[in-house]
Amino acid sequence: MKIRDITNAIAAFAPLQYQESYDNAGLLFGQADWELTGVLLTLDATEAVIDEAIEKKCNLVVAHHPIVFGGLKKINGNNYVERVVIKAIKNDIAIYAAHTNLDNVRSGVCDMMARRLNLQQCSVLAPKRELLRKLYTFVPHAEAEKVRSALFAAGAGHIGAYNECSYSVEGNGTFKAGEGTSPHVGVIGQRHMEPETKVEVIFPVYLEHAVVKALLGSHPYEEVAYDIVKLENAYAQVGSGLIGELDAPMEEAAFLQWVKQQFNTGCVRYTPLRGRPVKKVALCGGAGSFLLKKAIAAGADAYISADFKYHEFFDAENQIVIADVGHFESEQFTVELFYHILTEKFPNFAPLKSTIRTNPVNYL
C-alpha cells in the first residue's frame, strides 16, 4: 500500500477543494508514492506524536491541524513547528492534514459533535457557494442514455437526497467534418444536421476531472461539444457549522451540564441564561465565533463552539446561550472520524490512534 492510498481515501471524503482559502490542508511532508509502513491518527502533529510514530513504525501521520499553517522562513528548530518539521523529514515521516475541508463536509467534524448530543434533523448552518458546476452537452438521441449513465456513475446529478438528476431537451445540431476527421455521422466536407439531445447535470467542483473524463469516454463524437458553468447556488451539503434539534427540550443549566459531560471538558464558558428551554442547537468545531449571527438568525437556542473572546460573549445579547467547550474538546472526536473513514475503505487495514493527548490547555 502507498501513502497516496490513505490520503486519497481521506480526500474522497473531504475534498481539498472544500478547504478555506487561508488553510493548508493536504500532504505537507513526504511523498505520495512512498510505501506505507503504518498510519498514526491525531488531532495535532506535535513532537511527541512524531516520536510515537517513530516508535510504532508509522511513516504517515494524519492530523486535523496542519503543523505548517503559514509560511516558514527558517527551519532552525527554534520552535515546536520547526522541530516537528526537522524530525519528520529526518525520519522519513509524511504528514497529511485534513482541516477546514473536514470541517466543511456534512458528515465531518461538526457531525461528530452533533452525534454526541444526538441532534436530529441536522443541516449545514452556513452553506458554501460557488462549489457547484453545471455541465451542458449535446448527444445524438440514441446515445443520450449511455452518456447520462456515465455522468451519473462519475458522481454527477446529485441534488440533496436525490441522485441521477438531469434535464434534457431535444433539438438539432449542425457541423461540417474537415479533412482527416472520422465523423460518427455525416460526410466529410458536407454540412450535417443531426437530431440531438441537450443533457444538463450538476456536480461538485472536485469531481470536474472525473465527470469530463466520463463524458469524453462515453460520447460517440470525435469532437465533443460541452460547456461547464460555475453556479452561485449555495451547496447545502458543504459549509460551516451544523444546526439540529434535541430529542426533547432541556432546561438550560441541565443542558450545559450535559454538554460538559458529553464533551468531557474541564470547563464550559457560557453567557447568561435566558430562562427558556433549549431545543434547537447550533454548533461548530474549533474557533466558531464567526457563525454566531448565523446561529441566532437560524433560531438556535444554544450555540456550542470554542475560542470566544471576552467581548464576543456580549454579542449573544440574550438571544442565544453561547457554550464555549474548548477548541480541543470540540474537535477531539476527529481521530475517530479518521479511523472510520480508513477502516470503511480498507476493512483489513488497522490505522493506529495516537495515545498522546495534544491539548495544550489544562484546567484547575
Coordinates of N, CA and C in Angstrom, one line a residue, residues 74-192:
K74 N 12.3 30.1 8.2 CA 13.5 29.5 8.7 C 13.1 28.1 9.3
I75 N 14.1 27.1 9.2 CA 13.8 25.9 9.9 C 15.1 25.6 10.7
N76 N 15.2 26.2 11.9 CA 16.3 26.1 12.7 C 16.0 25.3 14.0
G77 N 14.8 24.9 14.2 CA 14.4 24.2 15.4 C 14.2 25.1 16.6
N78 N 13.9 26.4 16.3 CA 13.7 27.3 17.4 C 12.3 27.3 18.0
N79 N 11.4 26.6 17.4 CA 10.0 26.5 18.0 C 9.5 25.1 17.6
Y80 N 8.4 24.7 18.2 CA 7.9 23.4 18.0 C 7.5 23.0 16.6
V81 N 7.1 24.0 15.8 CA 6.8 23.7 14.4 C 8.0 23.3 13.7
E82 N 9.1 24.1 13.8 CA 10.3 23.8 13.1 C 10.9 22.5 13.6
R83 N 10.8 22.2 14.9 CA 11.3 20.9 15.4 C 10.5 19.7 14.8
V84 N 9.2 19.9 14.7 CA 8.4 18.8 14.1 C 8.8 18.6 12.7
V85 N 9.0 19.7 11.9 CA 9.4 19.6 10.5 C 10.7 18.8 10.4
I86 N 11.7 19.2 11.2 CA 13.0 18.6 11.1 C 13.0 17.1 11.5
K87 N 12.2 16.8 12.5 CA 12.2 15.4 13.0 C 11.4 14.5 11.9
A88 N 10.4 15.1 11.4 CA 9.6 14.3 10.4 C 10.4 14.1 9.1
I89 N 11.2 15.1 8.7 CA 12.0 14.9 7.5 C 13.1 14.0 7.7
K90 N 13.8 14.1 8.9 CA 14.9 13.2 9.2 C 14.5 11.8 9.2
N91 N 13.3 11.5 9.7 CA 12.8 10.1 9.9 C 11.9 9.6 8.7
D92 N 11.9 10.4 7.6 CA 11.0 10.0 6.5 C 9.6 9.7 6.9
I93 N 9.0 10.7 7.7 CA 7.6 10.6 8.1 C 6.8 11.6 7.3
A94 N 5.8 11.1 6.6 CA 4.9 12.0 5.9 C 3.8 12.5 6.9
I95 N 3.4 13.8 6.7 CA 2.3 14.4 7.5 C 1.2 14.9 6.5
Y96 N 0.0 14.4 6.8 CA -1.1 14.8 6.0 C -2.1 15.5 6.9
A97 N -2.7 16.6 6.5 CA -3.6 17.3 7.3 C -5.0 17.5 6.6
A98 N -6.1 17.2 7.2 CA -7.4 17.4 6.7 C -8.1 18.4 7.8
H99 N -8.1 19.6 7.4 CA -8.5 20.6 8.4 C -9.9 21.2 8.0
T100 N -10.0 22.4 7.4 CA -11.3 23.0 7.2 C -12.1 22.3 6.1
N101 N -11.4 21.5 5.3 CA -12.1 20.6 4.4 C -12.9 19.6 5.1
L102 N -12.3 19.1 6.2 CA -13.0 18.1 7.1 C -14.1 18.8 7.9
D103 N -13.9 20.0 8.3 CA -14.9 20.8 9.0 C -16.1 21.0 8.1
N104 N -15.9 21.3 6.8 CA -16.9 21.8 5.9 C -17.8 20.7 5.3
V105 N -17.4 19.4 5.3 CA -18.2 18.4 4.8 C -19.3 18.0 5.8
R106 N -20.5 17.7 5.2 CA -21.7 17.5 6.0 C -21.5 16.4 7.1
S107 N -20.7 15.3 6.8 CA -20.5 14.3 7.7 C -19.2 14.4 8.4
G108 N -18.7 15.6 8.6 CA -17.3 15.8 9.1 C -17.3 16.1 10.6
V109 N -16.4 17.0 11.0 CA -16.2 17.3 12.4 C -17.4 17.7 13.1
C110 N -18.2 18.6 12.5 CA -19.4 19.1 13.2 C -20.4 17.9 13.4
D111 N -20.5 17.0 12.5 CA -21.4 15.9 12.6 C -21.0 15.0 13.8
M112 N -19.7 14.9 14.1 CA -19.2 14.1 15.2 C -19.7 14.8 16.5
M113 N -19.7 16.1 16.5 CA -20.2 16.8 17.7 C -21.7 16.6 17.8
A114 N -22.4 16.7 16.7 CA -23.9 16.6 16.8 C -24.3 15.2 17.2
R115 N -23.5 14.2 16.9 CA -23.8 12.8 17.3 C -23.6 12.6 18.8
R116 N -22.7 13.4 19.4 CA -22.5 13.3 20.9 C -23.8 13.8 21.6
L117 N -24.5 14.7 20.9 CA -25.7 15.3 21.6 C -27.0 14.7 21.0
N118 N -26.8 13.7 20.1 CA -27.9 13.0 19.4 C -28.9 14.0 18.8
L119 N -28.3 15.0 18.1 CA -29.2 16.0 17.4 C -29.8 15.4 16.2
Q120 N -31.1 15.8 16.0 CA -31.8 15.3 14.9 C -32.1 16.4 13.8
Q121 N -32.4 16.0 12.6 CA -32.8 16.9 11.5 C -31.7 17.9 11.3
C122 N -30.5 17.5 11.3 CA -29.3 18.4 11.1 C -29.2 18.9 9.7
S123 N -28.7 20.2 9.6 CA -28.4 20.8 8.3 C -27.2 21.7 8.5
V124 N -26.5 22.0 7.4 CA -25.4 22.9 7.5 C -25.8 24.3 7.8
L125 N -25.1 24.9 8.8 CA -25.5 26.2 9.3 C -25.2 27.3 8.2
A126 N -24.1 27.3 7.6 CA -23.7 28.3 6.6 C -23.1 27.6 5.4
P127 N -24.0 27.2 4.5 CA -23.6 26.5 3.3 C -22.7 27.4 2.4
K128 N -21.7 26.8 1.8 CA -20.7 27.5 0.9 C -21.3 27.6 -0.5
R129 N -20.9 28.7 -1.1 CA -21.3 28.9 -2.5 C -20.2 28.7 -3.5
E130 N -20.6 28.6 -4.8 CA -19.6 28.5 -5.9 C -18.8 27.2 -5.9
L131 N -19.4 26.2 -5.3 CA -18.8 24.8 -5.3 C -19.4 23.9 -6.2
L132 N -20.5 24.4 -6.9 CA -21.2 23.5 -7.8 C -21.0 24.0 -9.3
R133 N -21.0 23.0 -10.2 CA -20.8 23.3 -11.6 C -22.0 22.7 -12.4
K134 N -22.3 23.3 -13.5 CA -23.3 22.6 -14.4 C -22.7 22.3 -15.7
L135 N -22.9 21.1 -16.2 CA -22.4 20.6 -17.5 C -23.5 20.6 -18.5
Y136 N -23.3 21.2 -19.7 CA -24.2 21.0 -20.8 C -23.5 20.3 -21.9
T137 N -24.1 19.3 -22.5 CA -23.5 18.6 -23.6 C -24.6 18.2 -24.6
F138 N -24.2 17.9 -25.8 CA -25.2 17.6 -26.9 C -24.8 16.3 -27.5
V139 N -25.8 15.4 -27.5 CA -25.6 13.9 -27.8 C -26.7 13.5 -28.8
P140 N -26.3 12.7 -29.8 CA -27.3 12.0 -30.6 C -28.4 11.3 -29.8
H141 N -29.6 11.4 -30.2 CA -30.7 10.9 -29.3 C -30.4 9.5 -28.8
A142 N -30.0 8.6 -29.7 CA -29.8 7.2 -29.4 C -28.7 7.0 -28.4
E143 N -27.8 7.9 -28.2 CA -26.7 7.8 -27.3 C -26.9 8.5 -26.0
A144 N -28.0 9.3 -25.8 CA -28.1 10.1 -24.7 C -28.2 9.4 -23.4
E145 N -28.8 8.2 -23.3 CA -28.9 7.5 -22.1 C -27.6 6.9 -21.7
K146 N -26.8 6.5 -22.6 CA -25.4 6.0 -22.3 C -24.6 7.1 -21.7
V147 N -24.6 8.3 -22.3 CA -23.9 9.4 -21.7 C -24.4 9.8 -20.3
R148 N -25.7 9.9 -20.2 CA -26.3 10.2 -18.9 C -25.8 9.2 -17.8
S149 N -25.8 7.9 -18.1 CA -25.4 6.9 -17.1 C -24.0 7.1 -16.8
A150 N -23.1 7.4 -17.7 CA -21.7 7.6 -17.5 C -21.5 8.8 -16.6
L151 N -22.2 9.8 -16.8 CA -22.1 11.0 -16.0 C -22.5 10.7 -14.5
F152 N -23.6 10.0 -14.4 CA -24.1 9.7 -13.1 C -23.1 8.8 -12.3
A153 N -22.5 7.8 -13.1 CA -21.5 6.9 -12.4 C -20.3 7.7 -12.0
A154 N -20.0 8.8 -12.6 CA -18.8 9.7 -12.2 C -19.2 10.6 -11.1
G155 N -20.4 10.6 -10.6 CA -20.8 11.4 -9.5 C -21.6 12.6 -9.8
A156 N -22.0 12.9 -11.0 CA -22.8 14.0 -11.4 C -24.3 13.7 -11.1
G157 N -25.1 14.7 -11.0 CA -26.5 14.5 -10.8 C -27.1 14.4 -9.4
H158 N -26.3 14.7 -8.4 CA -26.8 14.7 -7.0 C -27.4 16.0 -6.6
I159 N -28.6 16.0 -6.2 CA -29.2 17.2 -5.6 C -29.9 16.8 -4.3
G160 N -29.2 17.2 -3.2 CA -29.7 16.8 -1.8 C -29.7 15.3 -1.7
A161 N -30.9 14.8 -1.3 CA -31.0 13.3 -1.2 C -31.4 12.6 -2.5
Y162 N -31.5 13.4 -3.6 CA -31.8 12.8 -4.8 C -30.5 12.6 -5.7
N163 N -30.5 11.5 -6.5 CA -29.4 11.3 -7.4 C -29.9 11.0 -8.8
E164 N -29.0 10.9 -9.8 CA -29.4 10.7 -11.2 C -30.3 11.8 -11.7
C165 N -30.0 13.0 -11.2 CA -30.9 14.2 -11.6 C -30.2 14.8 -12.9
S166 N -31.1 15.0 -13.9 CA -30.6 15.7 -15.1 C -31.8 16.3 -15.8
Y167 N -31.5 17.1 -16.8 CA -32.5 17.7 -17.6 C -32.1 17.6 -19.1
S168 N -33.1 17.3 -19.9 CA -32.9 17.0 -21.4 C -33.9 17.8 -22.2
V169 N -33.4 18.3 -23.3 CA -34.3 18.9 -24.3 C -33.8 18.5 -25.7
E170 N -34.7 18.3 -26.6 CA -34.3 17.8 -27.9 C -34.2 19.0 -28.9
G171 N -33.3 18.9 -29.9 CA -33.1 19.9 -30.9 C -32.2 19.4 -32.0
N172 N -31.7 20.2 -32.8 CA -30.8 19.8 -33.9 C -29.5 20.5 -33.9
G173 N -28.4 19.8 -34.1 CA -27.1 20.4 -34.1 C -26.5 20.2 -35.5
T174 N -25.7 21.2 -35.9 CA -25.0 21.1 -37.3 C -23.5 21.1 -37.1
F175 N -22.9 20.5 -38.1 CA -21.4 20.6 -38.2 C -21.0 20.1 -39.6
K176 N -19.8 20.5 -40.0 CA -19.2 20.0 -41.2 C -17.8 19.4 -40.8
A177 N -17.6 18.2 -41.1 CA -16.4 17.5 -40.8 C -15.3 17.8 -41.8
G178 N -14.1 18.2 -41.3 CA -13.0 18.6 -42.1 C -12.2 17.4 -42.5
E179 N -11.2 17.6 -43.4 CA -10.3 16.6 -43.9 C -9.5 15.9 -42.7
G180 N -9.4 14.6 -42.7 CA -8.6 13.9 -41.7 C -9.5 13.5 -40.5
T181 N -10.8 13.9 -40.5 CA -11.6 13.6 -39.4 C -12.3 12.2 -39.6
S182 N -12.9 11.7 -38.6 CA -13.6 10.4 -38.6 C -15.0 10.6 -37.9
P183 N -15.9 11.3 -38.6 CA -17.2 11.7 -38.0 C -18.0 10.4 -37.7
H184 N -18.7 10.5 -36.6 CA -19.7 9.4 -36.2 C -20.8 9.3 -37.1
V185 N -21.3 10.5 -37.5 CA -22.4 10.6 -38.5 C -22.0 11.7 -39.5
G186 N -22.6 11.7 -40.7 CA -22.3 12.8 -41.7 C -21.2 12.4 -42.6
V187 N -21.0 13.3 -43.6 CA -20.0 13.1 -44.6 C -18.9 14.2 -44.6
I188 N -17.7 13.8 -44.7 CA -16.6 14.8 -44.7 C -16.8 15.9 -45.8
G189 N -16.7 17.1 -45.4 CA -16.9 18.2 -46.3 C -18.3 18.7 -46.6
Q190 N -19.3 18.0 -46.0 CA -20.7 18.5 -46.1 C -21.3 18.8 -44.8
R191 N -22.0 19.9 -44.8 CA -22.7 20.2 -43.5 C -23.8 19.1 -43.2
H192 N -23.7 18.7 -41.9 CA -24.7 17.7 -41.5 C -25.5 18.2 -40.3

